[in-house]
Coordinates of C-alpha atoms in Angstrom, one line a residue:
X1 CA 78.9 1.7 77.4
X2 CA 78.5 -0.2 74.0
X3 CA 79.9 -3.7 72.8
X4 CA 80.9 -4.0 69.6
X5 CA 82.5 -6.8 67.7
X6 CA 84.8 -5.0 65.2
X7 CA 88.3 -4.2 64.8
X8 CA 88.7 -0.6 66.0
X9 CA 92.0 1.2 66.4
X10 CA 95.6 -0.8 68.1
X11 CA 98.2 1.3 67.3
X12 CA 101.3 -0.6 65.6
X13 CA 103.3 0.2 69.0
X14 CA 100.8 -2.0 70.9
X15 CA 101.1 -5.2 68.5
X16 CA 105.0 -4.4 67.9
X17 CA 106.2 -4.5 71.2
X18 CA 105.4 -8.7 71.3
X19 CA 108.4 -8.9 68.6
X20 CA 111.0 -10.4 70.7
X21 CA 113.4 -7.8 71.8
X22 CA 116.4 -10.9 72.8
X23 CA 119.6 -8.9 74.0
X24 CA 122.3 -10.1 71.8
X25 CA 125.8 -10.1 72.6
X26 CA 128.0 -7.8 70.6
X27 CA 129.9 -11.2 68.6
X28 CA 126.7 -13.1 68.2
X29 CA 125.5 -9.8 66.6
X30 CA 128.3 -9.5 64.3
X31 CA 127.9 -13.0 62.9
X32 CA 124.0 -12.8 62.0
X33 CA 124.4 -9.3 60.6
X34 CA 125.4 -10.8 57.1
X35 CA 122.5 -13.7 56.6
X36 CA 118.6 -13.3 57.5
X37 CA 117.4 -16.2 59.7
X38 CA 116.1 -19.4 58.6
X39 CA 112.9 -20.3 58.8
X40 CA 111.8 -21.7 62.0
X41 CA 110.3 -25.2 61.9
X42 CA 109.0 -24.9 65.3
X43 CA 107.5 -21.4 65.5
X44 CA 104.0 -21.6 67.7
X45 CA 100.8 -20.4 66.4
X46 CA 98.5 -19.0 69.0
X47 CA 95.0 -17.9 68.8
X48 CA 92.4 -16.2 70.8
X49 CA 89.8 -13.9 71.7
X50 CA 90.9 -10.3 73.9
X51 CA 88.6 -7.7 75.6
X52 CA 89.4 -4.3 74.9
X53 CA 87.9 -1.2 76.9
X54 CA 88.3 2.0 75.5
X55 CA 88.2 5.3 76.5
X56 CA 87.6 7.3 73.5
X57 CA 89.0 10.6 73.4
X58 CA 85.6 11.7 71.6
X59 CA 82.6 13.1 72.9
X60 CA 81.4 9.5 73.0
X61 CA 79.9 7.1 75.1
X62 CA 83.2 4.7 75.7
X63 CA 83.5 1.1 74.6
X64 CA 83.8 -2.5 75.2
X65 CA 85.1 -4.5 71.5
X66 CA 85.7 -8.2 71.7
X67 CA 88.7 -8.8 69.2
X68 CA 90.4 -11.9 67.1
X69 CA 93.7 -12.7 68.7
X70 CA 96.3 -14.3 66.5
X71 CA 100.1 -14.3 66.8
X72 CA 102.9 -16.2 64.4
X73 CA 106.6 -15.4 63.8
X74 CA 108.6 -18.1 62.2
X75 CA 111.6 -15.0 61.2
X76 CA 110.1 -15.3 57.6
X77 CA 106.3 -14.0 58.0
X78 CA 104.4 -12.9 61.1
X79 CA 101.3 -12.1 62.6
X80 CA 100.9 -10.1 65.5
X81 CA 97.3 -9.3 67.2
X82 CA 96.0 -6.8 63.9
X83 CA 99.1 -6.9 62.3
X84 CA 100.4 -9.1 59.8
X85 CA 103.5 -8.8 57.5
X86 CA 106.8 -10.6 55.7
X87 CA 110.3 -9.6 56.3
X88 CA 112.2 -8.1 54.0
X89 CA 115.5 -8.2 56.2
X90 CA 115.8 -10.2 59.0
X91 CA 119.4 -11.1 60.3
X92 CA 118.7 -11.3 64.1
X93 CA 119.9 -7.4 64.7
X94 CA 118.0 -5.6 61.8
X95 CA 114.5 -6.2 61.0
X96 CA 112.9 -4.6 57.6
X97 CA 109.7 -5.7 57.0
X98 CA 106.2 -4.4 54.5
X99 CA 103.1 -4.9 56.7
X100 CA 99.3 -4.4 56.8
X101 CA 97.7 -3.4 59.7
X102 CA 94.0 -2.4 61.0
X103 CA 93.9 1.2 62.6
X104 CA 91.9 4.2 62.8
X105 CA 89.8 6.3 65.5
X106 CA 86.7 4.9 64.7
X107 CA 83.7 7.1 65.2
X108 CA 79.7 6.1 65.5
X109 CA 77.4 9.4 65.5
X110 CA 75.1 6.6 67.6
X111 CA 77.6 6.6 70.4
X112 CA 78.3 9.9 70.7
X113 CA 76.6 12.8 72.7
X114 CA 74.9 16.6 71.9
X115 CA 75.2 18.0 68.2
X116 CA 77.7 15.3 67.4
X117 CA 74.9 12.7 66.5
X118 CA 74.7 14.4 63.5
X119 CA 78.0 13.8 62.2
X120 CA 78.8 11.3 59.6
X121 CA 80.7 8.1 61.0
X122 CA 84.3 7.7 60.6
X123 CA 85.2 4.4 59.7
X124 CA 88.6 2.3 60.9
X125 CA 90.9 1.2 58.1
X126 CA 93.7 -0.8 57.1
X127 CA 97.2 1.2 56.2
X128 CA 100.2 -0.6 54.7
X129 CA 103.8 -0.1 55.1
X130 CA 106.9 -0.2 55.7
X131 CA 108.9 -1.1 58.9
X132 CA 112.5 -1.4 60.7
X133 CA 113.4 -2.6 64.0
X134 CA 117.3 -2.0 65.4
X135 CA 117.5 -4.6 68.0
X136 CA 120.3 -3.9 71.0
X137 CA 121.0 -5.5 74.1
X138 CA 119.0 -2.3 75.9
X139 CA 116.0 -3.0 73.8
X140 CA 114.9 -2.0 70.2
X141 CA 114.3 1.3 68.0
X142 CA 111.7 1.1 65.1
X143 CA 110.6 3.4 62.9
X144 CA 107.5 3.0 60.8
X145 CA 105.6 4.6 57.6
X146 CA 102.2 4.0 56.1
X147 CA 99.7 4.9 54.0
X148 CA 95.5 4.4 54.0
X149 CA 95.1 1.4 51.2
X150 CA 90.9 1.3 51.9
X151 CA 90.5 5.4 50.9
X152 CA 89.2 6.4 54.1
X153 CA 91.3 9.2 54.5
X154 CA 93.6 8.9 52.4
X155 CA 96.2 9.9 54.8
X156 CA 99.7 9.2 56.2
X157 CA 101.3 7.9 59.3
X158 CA 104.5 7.6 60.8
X159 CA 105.6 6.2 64.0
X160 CA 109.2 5.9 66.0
X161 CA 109.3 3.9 69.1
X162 CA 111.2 2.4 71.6
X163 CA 110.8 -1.0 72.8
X164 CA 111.9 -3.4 75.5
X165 CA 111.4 -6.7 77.2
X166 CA 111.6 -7.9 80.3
X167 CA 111.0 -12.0 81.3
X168 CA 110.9 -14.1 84.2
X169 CA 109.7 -17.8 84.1
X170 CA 106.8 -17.7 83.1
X171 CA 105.9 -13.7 82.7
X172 CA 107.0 -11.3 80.0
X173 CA 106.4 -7.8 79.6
X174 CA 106.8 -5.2 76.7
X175 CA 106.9 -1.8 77.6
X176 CA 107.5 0.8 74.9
X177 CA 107.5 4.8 74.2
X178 CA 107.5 7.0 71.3
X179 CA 106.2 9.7 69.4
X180 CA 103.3 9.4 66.3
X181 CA 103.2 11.6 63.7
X182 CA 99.7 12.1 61.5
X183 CA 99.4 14.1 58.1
X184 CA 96.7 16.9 56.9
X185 CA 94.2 14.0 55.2
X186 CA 94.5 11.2 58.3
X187 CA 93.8 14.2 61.0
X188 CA 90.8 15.9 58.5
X189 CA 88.6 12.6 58.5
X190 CA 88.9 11.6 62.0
X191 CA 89.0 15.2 63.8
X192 CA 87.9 17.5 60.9
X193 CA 84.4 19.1 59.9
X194 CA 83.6 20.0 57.4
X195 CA 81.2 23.2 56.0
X196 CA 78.2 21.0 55.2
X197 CA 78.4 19.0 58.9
X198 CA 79.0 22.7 61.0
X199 CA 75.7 23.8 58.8
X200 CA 73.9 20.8 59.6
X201 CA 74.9 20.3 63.3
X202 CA 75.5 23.9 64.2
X203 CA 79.0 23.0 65.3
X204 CA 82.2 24.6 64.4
X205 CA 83.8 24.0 61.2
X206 CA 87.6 22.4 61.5
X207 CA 90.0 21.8 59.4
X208 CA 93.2 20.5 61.1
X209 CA 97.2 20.3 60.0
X210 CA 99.4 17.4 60.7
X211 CA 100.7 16.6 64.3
X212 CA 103.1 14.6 66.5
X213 CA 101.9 13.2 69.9
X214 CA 103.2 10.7 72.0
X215 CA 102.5 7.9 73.6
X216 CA 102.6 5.1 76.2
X217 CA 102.0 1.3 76.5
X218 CA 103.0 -1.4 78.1
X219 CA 102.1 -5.5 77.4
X220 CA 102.6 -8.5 79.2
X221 CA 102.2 -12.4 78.4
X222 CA 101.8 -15.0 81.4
X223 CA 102.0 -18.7 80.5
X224 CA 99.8 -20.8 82.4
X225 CA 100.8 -23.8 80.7
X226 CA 102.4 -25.2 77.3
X227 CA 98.7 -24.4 76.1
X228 CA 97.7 -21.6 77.2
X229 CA 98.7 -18.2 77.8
X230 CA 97.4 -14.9 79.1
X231 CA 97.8 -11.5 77.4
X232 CA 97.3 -8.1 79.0
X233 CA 97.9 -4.4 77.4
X234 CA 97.4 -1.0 78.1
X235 CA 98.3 2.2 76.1
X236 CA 97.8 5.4 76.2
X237 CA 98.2 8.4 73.6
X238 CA 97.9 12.1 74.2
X239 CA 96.2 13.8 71.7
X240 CA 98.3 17.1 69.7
X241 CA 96.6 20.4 70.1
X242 CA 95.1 19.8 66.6
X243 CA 93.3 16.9 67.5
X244 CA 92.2 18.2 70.5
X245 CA 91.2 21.1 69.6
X246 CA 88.4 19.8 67.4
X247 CA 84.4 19.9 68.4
X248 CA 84.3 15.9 68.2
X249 CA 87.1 16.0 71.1
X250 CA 86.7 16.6 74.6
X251 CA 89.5 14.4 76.3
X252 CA 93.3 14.3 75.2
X253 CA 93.6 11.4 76.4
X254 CA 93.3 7.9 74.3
X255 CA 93.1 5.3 76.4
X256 CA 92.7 1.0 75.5
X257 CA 93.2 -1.7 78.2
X258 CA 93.0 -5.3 76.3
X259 CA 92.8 -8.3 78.4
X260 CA 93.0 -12.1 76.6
X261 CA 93.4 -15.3 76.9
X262 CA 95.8 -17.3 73.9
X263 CA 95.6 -21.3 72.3
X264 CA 99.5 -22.2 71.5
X265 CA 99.1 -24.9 69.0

């Protein structure tokens, strides 16, 4: 197992699911539907530090990352764990908004066992986007696009989730679902390999197509006090046949459990 101190790959479901989801009543719907919300004076910045274990679906050692934790939504900008954007519609129902977010499989040859230490690394990167959340009283529906904006792979994703929310006093949780859908370029960096790699390492050549998987999390916050709060996630993908069925793979299973602990200022 290997500690690292970069930001590796939280899928946009993960950070998404702490928009609040607040059940609105059909009426109070109808009247925000025309205006986007006002800034909020009092929206609370908190900051922290989270632990993230992951399993890596490669045939890797698995890791420990310690990660920034920052989140901010005043219904005009946001930040939420490795995602930051600005709303482009936000009338308390709909929610359009462009946003940049770190992502990514990372891959270290270091970490990784056999013939794939001679691999070249695949690096995380930062896509950019578009997305829109449909907020109902039984939870919300978003559906997401973006593109690579470092070059890494050049590639494409696309995401379409469910999300919901459930609160007590002091204890909310976020669980969500959906389905993930990765283009020819994003799957060929992190799961491909190529002629000159298979002559090197004596592995198999791949070239994988686009694919859809699905996947799983769930997130909760618990406030200990007006200070400070708790934050806990876990999610899980299942990896398409063409990502599994690369040499680098040997697990379909993608699997981050984050634990942290949150400053409100």
């Amino acid at each position: 197992m290997l500690i690292h101190t970069a930001l590796l790959r939280q899928p946009l479901f993960a950070s998404a699911a702490i928009a609040l989801l607040m059940p609105l009543s059909m009426s109070a719907s109808a009247g925000m539907m025309d205006n986007n919300l006002s800034k909020d004076p009092d929206a609370v910045l908190s900051v922290g530090a989270n632990v993230q274990y992951v399993m890596t679906p490669y045939d890797a050692d698995d890791q420990v990352n310690i990660l920034p934790g920052v989140f901010y939504d005043n219904n005009k900008i946001y930040a939420r764990g490795n995602t930051a954007g600005a709303y482009i519609i936000n009338d308390g129902v709909n929610q359009l908004d462009a946003f940049a977010q770190f992502t990514g499989t990372g891959f270290d040859p270091d970490d990784a066992n056999g013939a794939l230490k001679g691999l070249d690394e695949r690096k995380g990167t930062a896509v950019a986007g578009l997305s829109y959340l449909y907020r109902s009283p039984i939870g919300g529906l978003r559906a997401q696009v973006a593109t690579d904006v470092l070059g890494r792979s050049d590639g494409n994703i696309a995401r379409l989730t469910y999300l919901a929310k459930y609160s007590t006093d002091k204890l909310t949780v976020y669980p969500s679902v959906g389905v993930e859908w990765h283009n020819e370029d994003f799957n060929n960096y992190y799961y491909g390999i190529s002629e000159k790699e298979a002559a090197k390492t004596g592995l198999a050549a791949y070239t994988p197509s686009s694919s859809v998987n699905p996947y799983v999390s769930i997130s909760g916050m618990y406030d200990f006090n007006d200070k400070w709060a708790g934050f806990a996630s876990q999610t899980v993908d299942y990896l398409s046949n063409e990502q599994y069925d690369s040499p680098m793979v040997d697990s379909r299973i993608d699997s981050r459990t984050t634990l942290g602990l949150l400053y409100k200022f």
